[in-house]
Short mmCIF file of C-alpha atoms and ligand atoms in Angstrom, two decimals:
data_model
loop_
_atom_site.label_atom_id
_atom_site.label_comp_id
_atom_site.label_asym_id
_atom_site.label_seq_id
_atom_site.Cartn_x
_atom_site.Cartn_y
_atom_site.Cartn_z
CA MET A 111 24.37 31.78 40.17
CA HIS A 112 26.40 34.04 42.42
CA THR A 113 29.85 35.04 41.23
CA PRO A 114 32.46 34.13 43.85
CA TRP A 115 35.26 34.41 41.28
CA ALA A 116 34.87 38.19 41.45
CA ASP A 117 36.85 37.93 44.72
CA TRP A 118 39.45 35.41 43.56
CA ASP A 119 43.09 36.09 42.66
CA HIS A 120 44.26 32.56 42.00
CA VAL A 121 42.83 29.24 40.87
CA LEU A 122 44.59 25.91 40.94
CA LYS A 123 43.58 23.61 38.13
CA VAL A 124 44.01 19.96 38.98
CA ASP A 125 44.24 17.50 36.12
CA PRO A 126 42.70 14.27 37.43
CA ASP A 127 44.73 12.33 34.87
CA LYS A 128 48.06 13.53 36.25
CA ASP A 129 49.82 12.52 39.47
CA LEU A 130 50.88 14.77 42.29
CA VAL A 131 54.57 15.16 43.07
CA ASP A 132 55.94 12.24 45.14
CA GLY A 133 55.04 12.55 48.80
CA GLU A 134 52.37 15.22 48.35
CA THR A 135 48.69 14.69 49.05
CA PHE A 136 45.48 16.56 48.27
CA ASP A 137 45.60 17.88 51.82
CA ASP A 138 48.76 19.74 50.80
CA VAL A 139 47.06 20.87 47.59
CA CYS A 140 44.13 22.33 49.51
CA GLU A 141 46.51 24.26 51.73
CA THR A 142 48.39 26.13 49.01
CA GLY A 143 46.35 29.29 49.65
CA THR A 144 44.63 29.19 46.28
CA ASP A 145 41.14 30.69 46.16
CA ALA A 146 39.55 27.75 44.38
CA ILE A 147 40.34 24.41 42.83
CA GLU A 148 39.08 23.61 39.37
CA ILE A 149 39.16 19.95 38.45
CA GLY A 150 39.47 19.39 34.75
CA GLY A 151 41.73 18.36 31.93
CA THR A 152 41.46 18.02 28.19
CA LEU A 153 42.58 14.43 27.59
CA ASP A 154 41.76 11.05 29.13
CA VAL A 155 39.56 12.42 31.89
CA THR A 156 36.93 10.05 33.26
CA SER A 157 34.27 10.56 35.92
CA ASP A 158 36.07 8.00 38.13
CA LYS A 159 39.26 10.03 38.05
CA MET A 160 37.24 13.17 38.76
CA GLU A 161 35.58 11.51 41.76
CA ARG A 162 38.94 10.53 43.20
CA VAL A 163 40.05 14.17 43.32
CA ILE A 164 36.71 15.38 44.70
CA ASP A 165 36.87 12.74 47.42
CA ALA A 166 40.37 13.71 48.42
CA CYS A 167 39.39 17.41 48.72
CA ARG A 168 35.89 17.12 50.15
CA THR A 169 36.72 17.81 53.78
CA HIS A 170 38.57 21.04 53.03
CA ASP A 171 37.18 24.56 52.87
CA VAL A 172 38.64 25.53 49.53
CA PRO A 173 35.88 25.98 46.91
CA LEU A 174 35.79 23.08 44.48
CA TYR A 175 34.59 23.35 40.91
CA GLN A 176 34.43 20.87 38.13
CA GLU A 177 35.42 22.00 34.67
CA PRO A 178 33.96 19.28 32.48
CA SER A 179 35.58 18.80 29.10
CA ASN A 180 32.66 16.75 27.82
CA PRO A 181 29.19 15.74 29.05
CA ALA A 182 30.27 12.18 29.92
CA VAL A 183 32.57 13.28 32.73
CA VAL A 184 30.15 15.51 34.65
CA VAL A 185 30.03 14.35 38.25
CA ASP A 186 27.08 15.01 40.54
CA ASP A 187 28.52 15.49 44.00
CA GLU A 188 27.48 17.79 46.81
CA ALA A 189 31.12 18.45 47.65
CA LEU A 190 31.31 20.52 44.45
CA ASP A 191 30.56 24.22 44.71
CA GLY A 192 29.67 24.21 41.07
CA TYR A 193 30.53 23.67 37.44
CA LEU A 194 32.54 25.99 35.24
CA VAL A 195 31.82 25.00 31.67
CA PRO A 196 34.12 26.13 28.87
CA VAL A 197 32.73 27.76 25.76
CA VAL A 198 35.50 28.38 23.23
CA MET A 199 35.08 31.72 21.51
CA ASN A 200 37.64 31.05 18.77
CA ALA A 201 36.93 27.35 18.21
CA GLY A 202 36.86 26.16 14.60
CA ASP A 203 34.63 23.28 15.60
CA VAL A 204 31.25 24.48 16.87
CA ALA A 205 30.99 21.39 19.06
CA TRP A 206 33.03 23.45 21.53
CA VAL A 207 30.84 26.52 21.24
CA THR A 208 27.38 24.98 21.60
CA GLY A 209 27.48 21.37 20.36
CA ALA A 210 28.75 19.47 23.40
CA HIS A 211 26.70 21.80 25.56
CA LYS A 212 23.52 21.01 23.68
CA GLU A 213 24.16 17.29 24.14
CA TRP A 214 24.72 17.76 27.85
CA VAL A 215 21.50 19.70 28.30
CA ARG A 216 19.66 17.10 26.22
CA ILE A 217 20.77 14.13 28.28
CA ASP A 218 21.11 15.66 31.73
CA ASP A 219 19.16 17.66 34.25
CA VAL A 220 21.62 20.51 34.54
CA ASP A 221 21.93 22.10 37.96
CA TRP A 222 21.73 25.68 36.67
CA ALA A 223 22.00 27.24 40.10
CA ARG A 224 25.54 25.84 40.34
CA THR A 225 26.55 26.12 36.70
CA ALA A 226 28.35 28.96 34.94
CA THR A 227 30.32 29.22 31.73
CA GLU A 228 33.81 30.45 30.96
CA ALA A 229 34.37 32.15 27.61
CA TYR A 230 37.74 30.77 26.52
CA ILE A 231 40.01 32.52 24.07
CA VAL A 232 42.55 29.82 23.21
CA LEU A 233 45.90 31.22 22.09
CA ASN A 234 48.58 28.50 22.21
CA PRO A 235 48.31 26.46 18.99
CA GLU A 236 50.46 23.68 20.50
CA ALA A 237 48.05 23.04 23.39
CA SER A 238 45.75 19.99 23.35
CA VAL A 239 42.78 22.28 23.87
CA ALA A 240 43.68 24.21 20.69
CA GLU A 241 43.98 21.00 18.68
CA LEU A 242 40.82 19.48 20.08
CA THR A 243 38.70 22.55 19.43
CA ASP A 244 40.44 23.47 16.15
CA ALA A 245 40.98 26.93 17.61
CA ASP A 246 42.24 29.76 15.44
CA CYS A 247 45.08 31.01 17.64
CA GLU A 248 46.28 33.70 15.20
CA GLN A 249 44.82 36.60 17.13
CA ASP A 250 46.48 39.92 17.79
CA ALA A 251 45.76 42.05 20.84
CA ASP A 252 42.87 43.84 19.09
CA ASP A 253 41.28 40.52 18.18
CA VAL A 254 41.62 39.24 21.72
CA ALA A 255 40.06 42.43 23.09
CA ALA A 256 37.21 42.13 20.60
CA TYR A 257 36.55 38.51 21.55
CA ALA A 258 36.48 39.53 25.21
CA GLU A 259 33.99 42.28 24.47
CA VAL A 260 31.79 39.97 22.39
CA ALA A 261 31.85 37.43 25.22
CA GLU A 262 30.75 39.93 27.84
CA ARG A 263 28.47 42.25 25.89
CA MET A 264 26.87 40.00 23.31
CA LEU A 265 26.94 36.64 25.02
CA GLY A 266 26.59 37.81 28.60
CA GLN A 267 29.59 35.89 29.88
CA ASP A 268 30.72 36.63 33.40
CA VAL A 269 34.06 34.86 33.09
CA VAL A 270 36.43 35.40 30.16
CA TYR A 271 39.45 33.10 30.08
CA VAL A 272 42.62 33.85 28.12
CA GLU A 273 44.10 30.38 27.76
CA TYR A 274 47.75 29.74 26.86
CA SER A 275 47.87 26.28 28.48
CA GLY A 276 51.50 25.12 28.47
CA MET A 277 53.19 28.44 27.67
CA LEU A 278 53.40 31.87 29.24
CA GLY A 279 51.21 34.19 27.20
CA ASP A 280 51.73 37.56 25.61
CA PRO A 281 51.16 40.10 28.42
CA GLU A 282 49.93 42.67 25.93
CA LYS A 283 47.10 40.42 24.77
CA VAL A 284 46.11 39.59 28.33
CA ALA A 285 46.02 43.29 29.21
CA ALA A 286 43.98 44.02 26.07
CA ALA A 287 41.35 41.49 27.14
CA HIS A 288 41.27 42.99 30.62
CA ASP A 289 40.87 46.52 29.32
CA ALA A 290 37.97 45.40 27.11
CA LEU A 291 35.91 44.08 30.04
CA GLU A 292 33.59 46.09 32.24
CA GLU A 293 32.24 43.74 34.91
CA ALA A 294 33.29 40.29 33.75
CA THR A 295 36.16 38.54 35.52
CA LEU A 296 39.26 37.80 33.44
CA PHE A 297 40.99 34.47 34.06
CA TYR A 298 44.49 34.02 32.70
CA GLY A 299 46.03 30.55 32.44
CA GLY A 300 49.19 29.12 30.90
CA GLY A 301 52.83 28.55 31.75
CA VAL A 302 52.87 30.23 35.14
CA HIS A 303 55.89 28.68 36.85
CA ASP A 304 56.93 31.02 39.62
CA TYR A 305 56.25 34.18 41.58
CA ASP A 306 57.35 36.48 38.75
CA ASP A 307 55.14 34.85 36.10
CA ALA A 308 52.17 35.04 38.45
CA TYR A 309 52.93 38.67 39.31
CA LEU A 310 53.16 39.57 35.60
CA MET A 311 49.77 38.04 34.82
CA GLY A 312 48.23 39.13 38.13
CA GLU A 313 48.87 42.71 37.08
CA ARG A 314 46.98 42.11 33.84
CA SER A 315 44.09 39.84 34.79
CA ASP A 316 41.75 39.19 37.69
CA VAL A 317 42.47 35.53 38.35
CA VAL A 318 45.69 33.65 37.58
CA VAL A 319 45.12 29.96 36.85
CA VAL A 320 47.97 27.54 37.55
CA GLY A 321 47.87 23.97 36.26
CA ASP A 322 50.88 21.88 35.29
CA LEU A 323 53.12 23.42 37.93
CA LEU A 324 51.27 21.48 40.63
CA HIS A 325 51.95 18.16 38.92
CA ASP A 326 55.51 19.05 37.83
CA GLU A 327 56.95 20.99 40.77
CA GLY A 328 54.48 20.65 43.63
CA CYS A 329 52.70 22.65 46.26
CA GLU A 330 55.49 24.96 47.40
CA ALA A 331 55.90 26.26 43.85
CA VAL A 332 52.14 26.76 43.64
CA ARG A 333 52.16 28.67 46.91
CA GLU A 334 54.64 31.15 45.41
CA THR A 335 52.32 31.76 42.48
CA VAL A 336 49.48 32.53 44.88
CA GLU A 337 51.68 35.24 46.40
CA GLY A 338 52.72 36.52 42.98
CA ALA A 339 49.16 36.74 41.69
CA ARG A 340 48.04 38.67 44.79
CA ASP A 341 50.99 41.03 44.77
CA GLY A 342 50.67 41.68 41.04
CA LYS A 343 47.02 42.50 41.39
CA ALA A 344 47.64 44.76 44.39
CA ALA A 345 50.29 46.67 42.45
CA ARG A 346 47.94 47.46 39.58
C1 LIG B 457 45.25 25.13 31.75
O1 LIG B 457 45.12 27.50 31.95
C2 LIG B 457 45.46 26.33 32.62
O2 LIG B 457 43.90 25.06 31.36
C3 LIG B 457 46.82 26.39 33.23
O3 LIG B 457 47.83 26.21 32.28
O4 LIG B 457 48.94 24.07 32.89
O5 LIG B 457 50.17 25.83 31.59
O6 LIG B 457 49.62 26.16 34.02
P1 LIG B 457 49.22 25.54 32.71
#
């Protein structure tokens, strides 16, 4: 698989289970300036809900990826550029390291040319993803850096994802993960609400992922985070 994310600054993560702000459409979402849209959520996601988002975005140019949270929700659709599949480095439950993945490969004909993995390091214990995966979120900056290095060097991961879903993370830990990587792309996600948050994390990662803001505040707020992520990265 080629690695388009190496050129991204910003990803918008759409939760198919959540509504857009009143009056906004997926046309507006596709025009926020984000480099890619990832469709995925942790809870109550179904393939029907996924399809609805893919359909609404299919005529736009913005790259579209599915981030399946379990094998049952994987959608086969040519409008998708590919699949970004989470592997949780610090999961307590190995289902989220190789278990669900093994089931998927067993039951499905995986389109490997369009499939890549993201090595998640989950750091907000309050997040659904932390609860679901039984993640050990007690990690200091050294631990986070070590997980990042293991992901890239031992497991050959091309995307490492520091995930604080729902809260703005510790900039020092994000920077530690970034410093530990050679070629892999570092995604940062969690609690980015405005230009300044995006700038802060853009300075310390390669790609800033914005999720809830879209559903809570809308497209204009997202647009500001695109600017912030780009400016932060440029200032590095
Ligand atoms: C969630 O990392 C993303 O997987 C984004 O987090 O919803 O807190 O922006 P937020």
